[in-house]
Coordinates of C-alpha atoms in Angstrom, one line a residue:
Chain A
M289 CA 137.3 122.1 92.7
T290 CA 135.1 125.8 93.4
A291 CA 133.1 126.5 96.2
D292 CA 129.9 126.2 94.4
R293 CA 130.8 122.2 92.7
P294 CA 129.3 120.9 95.6
Q295 CA 126.4 122.7 95.4
A296 CA 125.9 122.1 92.0
A297 CA 126.5 118.3 92.5
A298 CA 123.8 118.1 95.3
K299 CA 121.0 120.2 93.5
K300 CA 118.6 118.3 91.4
P301 CA 117.8 119.8 87.8
S302 CA 114.6 121.5 88.0
S303 CA 113.2 119.0 84.8
P304 CA 111.9 116.3 87.4
L305 CA 110.9 118.6 89.8
R306 CA 108.4 120.0 87.1
E307 CA 107.7 116.6 85.1
A308 CA 106.7 115.6 88.9
R309 CA 103.9 118.4 88.9
A310 CA 102.6 117.8 85.6
A311 CA 102.6 113.8 86.2
F312 CA 100.4 115.0 89.8
A313 CA 98.5 116.9 87.3
R314 CA 96.8 114.2 85.2
N315 CA 96.9 112.2 88.1
K316 CA 93.1 112.1 88.8
A317 CA 92.3 110.8 92.4
G318 CA 95.8 112.8 93.1
V319 CA 93.5 116.3 92.0
L320 CA 90.4 115.0 93.6
G321 CA 92.8 114.9 97.1
L322 CA 93.8 118.1 96.2
V323 CA 90.3 119.6 95.9
L324 CA 88.9 117.8 99.3
L325 CA 91.5 119.0 101.1
T326 CA 91.1 122.3 100.2
L327 CA 87.2 122.4 100.7
V328 CA 88.1 121.6 104.1
V329 CA 91.0 124.3 104.7
A330 CA 88.3 126.8 103.4
L331 CA 86.2 125.3 105.6
A332 CA 88.1 126.2 108.5
A333 CA 89.8 129.5 107.5
I334 CA 86.0 131.3 106.9
G335 CA 83.8 128.8 107.9
P336 CA 83.5 130.6 111.5
F337 CA 82.7 134.0 110.4
V338 CA 80.6 132.5 107.8
Y339 CA 78.7 130.9 110.5
P340 CA 79.0 132.9 113.8
V341 CA 76.6 130.2 115.9
D342 CA 78.6 129.2 119.2
P343 CA 79.0 125.1 119.0
F344 CA 78.6 125.0 122.9
E345 CA 75.4 127.2 123.1
I346 CA 72.2 125.1 123.5
V347 CA 70.1 126.1 120.7
S348 CA 67.3 123.5 120.2
A349 CA 65.6 120.3 121.1
P350 CA 68.0 117.6 121.8
L351 CA 68.4 115.2 118.6
T352 CA 66.2 117.5 116.4
P353 CA 67.1 115.4 113.3
P354 CA 68.4 117.3 109.9
L355 CA 66.1 119.5 107.9
H356 CA 63.6 119.8 110.5
D357 CA 64.3 123.0 112.6
A358 CA 66.0 126.4 109.8
A359 CA 68.1 127.1 113.4
V360 CA 70.0 123.7 113.1
P361 CA 70.3 123.0 109.4
L362 CA 72.5 119.0 110.6
G363 CA 70.3 118.5 113.3
S364 CA 71.2 118.9 116.7
D365 CA 73.3 116.9 119.3
Y366 CA 71.8 115.2 123.0
L367 CA 72.0 118.6 124.5
G368 CA 70.3 120.3 121.4
R369 CA 73.3 122.4 120.6
D370 CA 74.0 123.7 116.6
L371 CA 75.7 120.0 114.6
L372 CA 76.5 122.2 111.7
A373 CA 78.4 125.1 114.2
G374 CA 80.3 121.9 115.7
I375 CA 81.3 120.7 112.2
V376 CA 82.4 124.0 111.4
H377 CA 84.3 125.5 114.4
G378 CA 85.6 121.9 114.5
A379 CA 87.9 122.0 111.4
R380 CA 89.6 124.6 112.4
V381 CA 90.6 122.4 115.8
T382 CA 90.9 119.1 114.0
L383 CA 92.9 120.7 111.0
F384 CA 95.4 122.5 113.5
V385 CA 96.1 119.2 115.5
G386 CA 96.5 117.0 112.8
G387 CA 99.1 119.5 111.4
A388 CA 100.8 120.0 114.5
A389 CA 101.6 116.6 115.5
A390 CA 102.4 115.8 111.7
A391 CA 104.8 118.3 112.2
M392 CA 106.4 116.4 114.8
T393 CA 106.2 113.6 113.8
V394 CA 108.1 113.9 110.9
T395 CA 110.3 116.2 112.8
I396 CA 111.4 113.3 115.8
G397 CA 111.3 111.0 112.3
I398 CA 113.5 113.0 110.0
V399 CA 116.5 113.7 112.8
I400 CA 116.7 110.3 114.2
G401 CA 116.2 108.6 111.0
A402 CA 118.9 110.8 109.2
S403 CA 121.0 110.6 112.1
A404 CA 121.3 106.5 112.5
G405 CA 121.5 106.0 108.7
Y406 CA 124.0 108.8 108.0
W407 CA 126.5 108.2 111.0
G408 CA 125.7 104.5 110.9
G409 CA 127.8 102.2 113.4
R410 CA 126.7 102.7 117.7
I411 CA 124.4 105.6 116.9
D412 CA 122.3 103.5 114.5
G413 CA 122.2 100.3 116.7
L414 CA 120.8 103.0 119.7
L415 CA 118.5 104.6 117.6
M416 CA 116.7 101.5 116.0
R417 CA 116.4 100.3 119.3
L418 CA 114.9 103.1 120.3
T419 CA 112.8 102.9 117.2
E420 CA 112.0 99.6 118.2
F421 CA 110.7 99.9 121.6
F422 CA 109.0 102.9 120.5
Q423 CA 107.4 100.2 118.2
V424 CA 106.2 97.7 120.3
L425 CA 104.0 100.0 123.0
P426 CA 100.9 100.1 121.0
P427 CA 100.1 103.9 120.2
L428 CA 96.8 104.5 121.0
L429 CA 97.5 102.8 124.4
F430 CA 100.6 104.9 124.7
A431 CA 99.0 108.3 124.0
M432 CA 96.0 107.5 126.5
A433 CA 98.5 106.5 129.2
L434 CA 100.4 110.0 128.5
V435 CA 96.9 112.1 127.8
T436 CA 95.6 111.0 131.2
L437 CA 98.7 111.8 132.8
F438 CA 99.1 115.3 131.3
T439 CA 95.8 115.9 131.2
P440 CA 94.3 116.6 128.1
S441 CA 94.5 120.0 126.0
I442 CA 95.8 120.9 122.5
P443 CA 99.2 120.9 122.7
I444 CA 99.8 117.7 124.9
I445 CA 97.4 115.8 122.8
A446 CA 99.7 116.7 119.9
F447 CA 102.6 116.1 121.7
A448 CA 101.8 112.5 122.4
I449 CA 100.9 112.0 119.3
G450 CA 103.8 113.3 117.9
L451 CA 105.8 111.3 120.4
V452 CA 103.8 108.1 119.5
S453 CA 104.2 108.1 115.8
W454 CA 107.2 109.1 114.5
P455 CA 108.9 105.4 114.1
A456 CA 107.9 104.6 110.9
M457 CA 109.0 108.0 109.5
A458 CA 112.4 107.8 111.0
R459 CA 112.6 104.0 109.3
L460 CA 112.0 105.3 106.2
T461 CA 114.4 108.6 106.8
R462 CA 117.4 106.2 107.8
A463 CA 116.3 103.7 104.7
E464 CA 116.8 106.8 102.2
F465 CA 119.7 108.2 104.2
L466 CA 121.5 104.6 103.7
K467 CA 120.3 104.8 99.9
I468 CA 122.2 107.5 99.0
K469 CA 124.9 108.3 101.2
P470 CA 127.1 105.6 99.1
L471 CA 126.0 107.3 95.8
G472 CA 129.1 108.9 94.1
Y473 CA 127.7 112.7 94.5
V474 CA 127.7 112.7 98.2
A475 CA 131.0 111.5 98.0
A476 CA 132.2 114.3 95.4
T477 CA 130.5 116.8 97.8
R478 CA 132.4 115.5 101.1
S479 CA 136.1 115.9 98.7
G480 CA 134.9 119.0 98.2
G481 CA 134.8 120.1 102.1
G482 CA 131.1 119.7 102.6
G483 CA 130.9 119.3 106.7
D484 CA 128.3 116.3 107.6
G485 CA 125.7 119.2 108.9
Y486 CA 126.0 120.0 104.8
L487 CA 125.9 116.4 103.5
I488 CA 123.1 116.0 105.9
W489 CA 120.9 119.0 105.5
R490 CA 122.0 120.0 102.3
V491 CA 122.6 116.9 100.3
I492 CA 121.3 114.0 101.4
L493 CA 118.1 115.2 102.5
P494 CA 117.0 116.8 99.7
N495 CA 117.5 113.9 97.7
A496 CA 115.8 111.6 99.9
A497 CA 112.6 114.1 99.9
P498 CA 110.1 112.2 97.4
P499 CA 109.1 109.7 99.6
L500 CA 109.5 111.4 102.4
I501 CA 106.7 114.4 101.8
V502 CA 104.0 111.3 100.2
S503 CA 104.6 110.1 103.6
A504 CA 104.4 113.1 105.3
A505 CA 101.0 113.5 103.6
L506 CA 99.9 110.4 105.0
V507 CA 101.4 111.4 108.3
V508 CA 99.0 114.2 108.8
G509 CA 96.1 112.2 108.0
M510 CA 96.8 109.8 110.3
A511 CA 97.6 112.1 113.0
I512 CA 93.8 113.6 112.0
L513 CA 92.1 110.0 113.1
F514 CA 94.1 109.9 115.9
E515 CA 93.1 112.7 117.8
A516 CA 89.6 111.7 116.8
G517 CA 90.1 108.6 118.4
L518 CA 91.4 110.2 121.5
S519 CA 88.9 112.1 121.5
F520 CA 86.3 110.1 120.9
L521 CA 87.5 108.3 124.0
G522 CA 87.0 111.2 126.1
L523 CA 90.5 112.7 126.0
G524 CA 90.2 115.2 123.7
D525 CA 90.5 119.0 125.0
P526 CA 86.9 119.4 126.3
N527 CA 87.1 123.3 126.1
V528 CA 87.9 123.2 122.0
M529 CA 85.1 121.8 119.5
S530 CA 86.4 118.6 117.4
W531 CA 84.9 116.9 115.3
G532 CA 86.5 113.9 117.2
L533 CA 84.6 115.2 120.9
I534 CA 81.2 115.6 119.0
I535 CA 81.3 111.7 118.2
G536 CA 82.5 111.0 121.5
A537 CA 79.8 112.9 123.0
N538 CA 76.9 111.6 121.8
R539 CA 78.1 107.8 120.9
E540 CA 75.6 106.5 123.6
Y541 CA 72.7 107.9 121.4
I542 CA 73.5 106.3 117.8
I543 CA 70.7 104.7 117.2
D544 CA 68.2 107.4 118.2
G545 CA 70.1 110.3 116.4
W546 CA 72.4 108.9 114.1
W547 CA 73.5 112.0 112.2
T548 CA 75.2 113.0 115.2
V549 CA 77.8 111.2 114.7
T550 CA 77.8 110.1 110.9
F551 CA 78.7 114.1 110.1
P552 CA 81.5 114.8 112.0
G553 CA 82.9 111.2 111.1
F554 CA 82.0 111.9 107.6
A555 CA 84.1 115.1 108.1
V556 CA 87.0 113.5 109.1
F557 CA 86.8 110.7 106.4
V558 CA 86.5 113.5 104.0
T559 CA 89.4 115.1 105.7
V560 CA 91.4 112.1 105.4
L561 CA 90.7 110.5 102.5
G562 CA 91.8 114.1 100.5
L563 CA 95.6 113.6 102.3
S564 CA 95.3 109.9 101.2
L565 CA 94.4 110.8 98.0
I566 CA 97.5 113.5 97.3
G567 CA 99.7 110.9 99.1
D568 CA 98.9 108.5 96.1
G569 CA 98.9 110.8 93.5
L570 CA 102.2 112.3 94.8
N571 CA 103.8 108.9 95.2
D572 CA 102.6 108.1 91.3
A573 CA 104.1 111.5 90.3
F574 CA 107.9 111.4 91.8
N575 CA 107.7 107.2 90.6
P576 CA 106.4 107.3 87.0
N577 CA 108.1 103.4 86.8
L578 CA 105.9 102.3 89.9
R579 CA 102.5 103.5 88.5
E580 CA 101.4 99.7 88.4
R581 CA 100.8 99.2 92.1
Chain B
M65 CA 124.0 75.5 116.1
H66 CA 123.5 79.5 113.9
A67 CA 119.3 78.6 114.5
M68 CA 120.0 78.9 117.9
S69 CA 122.3 82.0 118.2
V70 CA 119.6 83.8 116.5
L71 CA 116.9 83.2 118.6
G72 CA 119.2 84.1 121.5
G73 CA 119.7 87.0 119.8
R74 CA 116.3 87.7 119.7
L75 CA 115.2 86.6 123.5
A76 CA 118.6 89.3 124.2
S77 CA 116.6 91.9 122.4
A78 CA 113.0 90.8 123.8
A79 CA 114.5 91.2 127.2
T80 CA 115.3 94.6 126.8
L81 CA 112.7 95.6 125.2
L82 CA 110.8 94.2 128.4
L83 CA 113.2 96.2 130.7
C84 CA 112.4 99.7 128.9
V85 CA 109.0 99.1 128.8
I86 CA 108.9 98.2 133.2
V87 CA 111.5 101.7 133.1
L88 CA 109.0 103.6 130.9
N89 CA 106.1 102.9 132.9
F90 CA 108.0 103.3 136.1
L91 CA 109.1 107.1 134.7
M92 CA 105.6 107.8 133.6
I93 CA 104.0 107.6 137.3
H94 CA 107.1 109.6 137.9
V95 CA 107.4 112.2 135.8
A96 CA 103.0 113.1 135.9
P97 CA 103.0 116.1 137.2
G98 CA 101.7 116.1 141.3
D99 CA 102.9 113.8 143.9
P100 CA 103.6 110.2 142.5
A101 CA 101.6 108.8 146.0
A102 CA 98.9 110.7 144.9
V103 CA 99.1 109.6 141.4
I104 CA 99.2 106.0 142.2
A105 CA 96.0 106.2 144.9
G106 CA 94.3 107.8 141.5
E107 CA 94.2 111.7 142.8
M108 CA 91.1 110.6 144.4
G109 CA 91.2 114.3 145.8
G110 CA 91.1 114.8 149.5
V111 CA 93.0 111.6 150.0
S112 CA 94.1 111.7 154.0
E113 CA 97.9 112.2 154.8
E114 CA 97.9 108.8 156.5
I115 CA 96.7 106.6 153.3
L116 CA 99.4 108.6 151.1
A117 CA 102.0 108.2 153.6
E118 CA 100.4 104.3 153.3
I119 CA 101.3 104.5 150.0
R120 CA 104.5 106.2 150.3
R121 CA 105.9 103.2 152.6
G122 CA 104.5 100.5 150.3
Y123 CA 105.5 101.5 147.2
G124 CA 109.3 103.0 149.1
L125 CA 108.6 105.8 147.9
D126 CA 110.3 107.4 150.4
Q127 CA 113.4 105.6 149.3
P128 CA 116.2 107.7 146.4
L129 CA 115.0 106.8 142.7
H130 CA 117.3 104.2 141.7
V131 CA 116.2 102.0 144.7
Q132 CA 112.2 102.5 144.0
L133 CA 113.2 102.0 140.1
L134 CA 115.0 98.7 141.4
R135 CA 111.9 98.0 143.4
Y136 CA 109.6 98.6 140.9
L137 CA 111.5 95.8 138.5
G138 CA 111.7 93.6 141.3
K139 CA 107.6 93.6 141.5
V140 CA 107.1 93.8 138.1
A141 CA 109.0 90.5 137.4
T142 CA 106.4 88.5 140.2
G143 CA 103.8 90.0 138.2
D144 CA 102.5 92.2 140.6
L145 CA 101.6 95.2 138.4
G146 CA 100.0 97.3 141.5
Y147 CA 96.8 97.9 142.5
S148 CA 93.6 99.3 140.8
Y149 CA 92.4 102.4 143.0
Y150 CA 88.6 101.6 141.5
Y151 CA 88.3 98.5 141.6
N152 CA 91.0 97.7 144.8
V153 CA 92.3 94.1 143.2
P154 CA 95.7 93.4 141.7
V155 CA 96.3 94.8 138.4
I156 CA 97.3 91.6 136.7
D157 CA 94.5 90.1 137.8
L158 CA 91.8 92.6 136.0
I159 CA 94.3 92.2 132.8
L160 CA 93.8 88.5 132.5
E161 CA 90.2 88.4 133.3
R162 CA 90.1 90.4 130.3
L163 CA 92.5 89.4 128.1
G164 CA 90.3 86.4 126.5
P165 CA 87.9 88.6 124.8
T166 CA 90.8 90.7 123.0
L167 CA 92.8 87.7 122.2
L168 CA 89.7 86.7 120.7
L169 CA 88.6 89.4 118.9
L170 CA 92.2 90.2 117.8
F171 CA 92.9 86.9 116.6
T172 CA 89.4 86.5 114.2
G173 CA 90.1 90.4 113.3
L174 CA 93.4 89.4 112.2
T175 CA 92.7 86.1 110.3
F176 CA 89.7 87.6 108.3
A177 CA 91.6 90.3 107.3
I178 CA 95.3 87.9 106.4
V179 CA 92.8 84.9 104.4
V180 CA 90.4 87.4 102.8
G181 CA 93.1 89.8 101.5
V182 CA 95.6 87.0 100.2
L183 CA 92.7 85.4 98.2
L184 CA 91.6 88.7 97.1
G185 CA 94.9 89.7 96.6
V186 CA 95.6 86.9 94.3
M187 CA 92.8 86.9 92.7
S188 CA 93.1 90.2 91.7
A189 CA 96.9 89.5 90.5
L190 CA 95.4 87.5 88.0
K191 CA 93.9 90.2 86.5
P192 CA 95.4 93.3 87.1
D193 CA 93.0 95.5 85.3
G194 CA 89.9 93.8 86.8
L195 CA 87.2 95.1 88.2
L196 CA 88.5 93.3 91.6
S197 CA 91.6 95.2 91.3
H198 CA 90.2 98.3 91.2
A199 CA 87.5 97.5 93.6
I200 CA 90.4 96.5 96.2
T201 CA 92.2 99.9 95.9
V202 CA 88.9 101.8 96.6
I203 CA 88.2 100.0 99.7
S204 CA 91.7 100.2 101.1
L205 CA 91.8 104.1 100.6
V206 CA 88.3 104.5 102.2
G207 CA 89.1 101.8 104.9
Y208 CA 92.0 103.6 105.5
S209 CA 90.8 107.0 105.4
A210 CA 87.6 106.5 107.3
P211 CA 88.4 106.3 111.6
V212 CA 87.5 102.7 112.6
F213 CA 85.0 104.2 115.6
W214 CA 83.2 105.8 113.0
T215 CA 82.8 102.2 111.1
G216 CA 81.8 100.9 114.1
M217 CA 79.2 102.8 114.5
M218 CA 78.2 103.3 110.7
L219 CA 77.5 99.7 111.2
I220 CA 76.0 99.6 114.5
I221 CA 73.4 102.2 112.7
V222 CA 72.6 100.1 109.9
F223 CA 72.6 96.4 111.9
G224 CA 71.0 97.8 115.1
A225 CA 68.2 99.7 113.6
V226 CA 67.6 98.7 110.0
L227 CA 68.5 95.0 109.7
P228 CA 68.5 93.5 113.3
I229 CA 70.4 90.4 112.2
F230 CA 74.0 90.6 114.3
P231 CA 74.4 91.5 118.0
I232 CA 75.4 95.3 118.2
S233 CA 77.0 95.0 122.2
N234 CA 78.4 93.4 124.3
M235 CA 80.0 89.7 124.4
R236 CA 77.2 87.2 125.4
D237 CA 73.3 87.7 125.1
I238 CA 72.7 86.9 129.3
T239 CA 69.1 85.7 128.4
V240 CA 70.8 82.7 126.3
F241 CA 71.5 79.6 128.5
G242 CA 72.6 76.2 127.3
G243 CA 75.8 74.1 126.9
P244 CA 78.5 75.5 125.5
L245 CA 78.3 75.0 122.0
V246 CA 75.6 77.0 122.3
R247 CA 77.4 79.8 124.1
A248 CA 80.3 79.6 121.7
L249 CA 77.8 79.9 119.4
D250 CA 76.5 82.8 121.0
V251 CA 79.5 84.6 121.3
A252 CA 80.7 83.9 117.5
H253 CA 77.4 85.3 116.8
H254 CA 78.5 88.7 118.8
L255 CA 82.0 88.9 117.6
V256 CA 80.6 89.0 113.7
L257 CA 81.0 92.8 113.7
P258 CA 83.5 94.0 115.8
A259 CA 85.9 91.4 114.2
F260 CA 84.7 93.0 110.7
T261 CA 85.5 96.4 111.8
L262 CA 88.9 95.6 112.9
G263 CA 90.1 93.4 110.1
V264 CA 88.4 95.4 107.0
I265 CA 90.6 98.0 106.9
Y266 CA 94.0 95.3 106.9
M267 CA 92.1 93.1 104.8
A268 CA 92.0 96.0 102.0
Q269 CA 95.8 96.8 102.6
Y270 CA 97.2 93.3 102.8
S271 CA 94.6 92.2 99.4
R272 CA 96.7 95.5 98.0
L273 CA 99.9 94.2 99.3
C274 CA 100.1 90.3 98.5
R275 CA 98.5 91.6 94.8
A276 CA 101.9 93.9 93.9
S277 CA 103.9 91.4 95.5
M278 CA 102.0 88.5 93.5
L279 CA 102.6 90.8 90.2
E280 CA 106.4 90.9 91.3
V281 CA 106.4 87.0 91.7
L282 CA 104.7 85.7 88.8
K283 CA 106.9 87.9 86.3
S284 CA 110.0 85.9 88.5
D285 CA 112.6 83.1 86.4
Y286 CA 112.0 80.2 88.9
V287 CA 107.6 81.1 87.8
R288 CA 108.6 80.8 84.3
T289 CA 110.4 78.0 84.7
A290 CA 107.5 75.9 86.7
R291 CA 105.4 77.4 83.7
A292 CA 107.8 76.0 81.1
K293 CA 108.2 72.6 82.8
G294 CA 104.3 72.6 81.9
L295 CA 103.1 72.3 85.5
S296 CA 99.7 73.4 85.4
D297 CA 98.2 77.6 87.0
R298 CA 97.0 76.0 89.8
V299 CA 100.4 74.6 91.0
I300 CA 102.4 77.6 90.2
I301 CA 100.3 79.6 91.9
G302 CA 99.4 77.8 94.8
K303 CA 102.7 76.1 94.8
H304 CA 105.6 78.3 93.9
A305 CA 104.3 82.0 94.2
L306 CA 101.9 81.9 96.7
R307 CA 104.2 80.8 99.3
N308 CA 106.4 84.5 98.1
A309 CA 103.3 86.3 97.6
I310 CA 102.6 85.9 101.9
L311 CA 106.0 86.8 103.4
P312 CA 105.2 90.4 103.2
V313 CA 101.9 90.0 104.1
I314 CA 103.3 88.5 107.6
T315 CA 105.9 91.3 107.4
I316 CA 103.3 94.1 107.3
A317 CA 101.0 92.0 109.7
G318 CA 103.8 91.8 112.6
L319 CA 104.7 95.0 112.5
Q320 CA 101.6 96.3 112.7
L321 CA 100.2 94.2 115.8
G322 CA 100.9 97.4 118.2
Q323 CA 98.5 99.8 115.8
I324 CA 95.8 96.9 115.6
L325 CA 95.8 96.7 119.3
S326 CA 95.2 100.6 119.1
G327 CA 92.2 99.7 117.0
S328 CA 91.1 97.1 119.0
V329 CA 90.4 99.4 122.2
L330 CA 88.5 101.7 119.6
V331 CA 86.4 99.0 118.3
E332 CA 85.5 97.6 121.7
T333 CA 84.6 100.4 122.9
V334 CA 82.2 101.0 120.3
F335 CA 81.1 97.4 121.0
N336 CA 81.1 97.5 124.5
W337 CA 83.6 94.4 124.0
P338 CA 84.5 93.5 127.2
G339 CA 88.5 92.8 126.6
L340 CA 91.3 95.4 127.4
G341 CA 90.6 97.9 125.3
T342 CA 87.2 98.9 127.4
L343 CA 89.1 98.7 130.4
A344 CA 91.7 101.2 129.1
Y345 CA 89.1 103.4 128.2
E346 CA 87.2 102.8 131.1
S347 CA 90.4 103.6 133.8
V348 CA 91.1 106.9 131.9
L349 CA 87.4 107.7 132.6
R350 CA 87.9 106.7 136.3
R351 CA 91.5 108.3 136.4
D352 CA 92.9 104.7 137.1
Y353 CA 96.0 105.6 136.6
P354 CA 97.9 102.2 137.7
T355 CA 95.4 99.9 135.6
L356 CA 96.0 101.9 132.8
L357 CA 100.0 101.9 132.8
G358 CA 99.8 98.1 133.6
I359 CA 97.5 97.4 130.1
L360 CA 100.6 99.2 128.2
S361 CA 102.9 97.2 129.3
F362 CA 101.3 94.7 129.2
S363 CA 100.4 94.9 125.7
A364 CA 103.5 96.0 124.9
V365 CA 104.8 92.6 126.3
M366 CA 102.5 91.3 124.1
V367 CA 103.6 92.9 121.2
I368 CA 107.0 91.6 121.7
L369 CA 106.1 88.5 122.4
I370 CA 103.5 88.1 119.6
N371 CA 106.3 89.1 117.5
M372 CA 108.8 86.6 118.2
L373 CA 106.2 84.2 116.9
T374 CA 105.8 86.1 113.8
D375 CA 109.8 85.5 113.6
I376 CA 109.6 81.9 114.2
V377 CA 106.0 81.8 111.3
Y378 CA 108.4 83.4 109.3
R379 CA 111.2 81.0 109.4
L380 CA 108.5 78.1 108.5
V381 CA 107.2 79.7 105.7
D382 CA 110.3 80.3 104.5
P383 CA 112.8 77.9 104.4
R384 CA 115.6 80.2 102.8
I385 CA 116.0 82.6 106.6
R386 CA 117.1 79.6 109.1

């Protein structure tokens, strides 16, 4: 048995991936999701340069309706701050927190799920107990407690969201590992001299990737919703403008100023919708047999 | 015998979870930056040294950590979750006072989600490519992607400004007087929007889930057998297929309980519903740590208990698990 044999066994032929990409491209909803997300990312990347108005500066009369004052095209909030500036500048914060929190969720989930699924036995029992424990804590309340105790700042918020949302990811990873571990090519790689680390990271994980990638797309969306919820409850970082912060700040004025909550909420909605559509599209692309769902 | 041992195992694991929740609560008070006595005092700022010393003695904070933990466990076991610094009453009293409205909202929202979700799911499974199937997919995608508090606010704008047929805030109208029936109707009237907001996302999810499992079940051998026996569609769907199609919905609803409770925090805040969620929100604003942590542990206990209940319901619906 040569040294490159395990690798050959582990590597998927590239054609299924290409097939999946083609299937995704044919999926109209998935492509629409990609377009939506690209627009939001572009807004976050270049928006602040194109529209450099300070979102915290008071530039007009309070609660100016949209299309009434050229200075505030989307209207102003209860203090007279430019709503469009808030949405443009908030895109970065929202995406950053969502991305960081999702990265944490996925990392913890995969490490715990992979360890539980790979080693099994007592380690599995212990880790699953831990997962179960984190699942009975209502995520939002848990995150609220964490953020309140440690003062709201971007890293704490991202950390709190990651810490409360990993269990689903861990369960999924574990299930995939349990499915793949008994397969012939894993045993073949092991007998070829592959160590635990090699088996976990280079053999099983790549083959478990498709459902994990789908779920990661959804996790980013969930993290963005989560951040919006926390800021709505007044637990966002008060020094940086995010979409949730705008909604939370204006929540007493929704009847007199519907635009103050409608537009930033719509921005959250479009972003998460884009991510959900991408997730669905990827799911269909990876599982051609499951399209009917 | 077997059922008893299964139940015993469930109880043991529930007890372990409970213990973990309390220990976590304890740790969070201690890991938080600053003096735990100050945290318990609510970081009122300028708290006199005497009061802090009093709190330290009262909570045994001058003792070693493991002694403190044991004491804390003893306190919690007797239902003592500490004092709310804002109201200066036991946290458990505050929680029990707000529990009813939250349970009412949760129960109504979830019942709506499950009943309507299953109904729509079954109907769309009978016509897999019909309009309803597509509508459900779209609603569930939209419902999933829209922040729940935003959905609630959009409803407030519609029903507060445009079409004022439902109240948009609170649980009761203080100008409504009358007998218990009148008051119950008043509460039900106030319940419509919050319960709908909370339930509609899950309704769409459950209908998708139910549709998928129904399509699966309708292809199975025993349904074909039932059909071959000449049973009517009604009996086949109502008696044979539906039971199995509901199971995944109950499982998921049980697993999502913590999440639904989280959603209810936001929905309650939006609609000023006087439940645990608004209490949590107020505690955040007032930096009332004992109350916030008390709500967290109490909700976890509630999730553990309801999960056990779900388990029992599951056994009733599915006679194979016994």
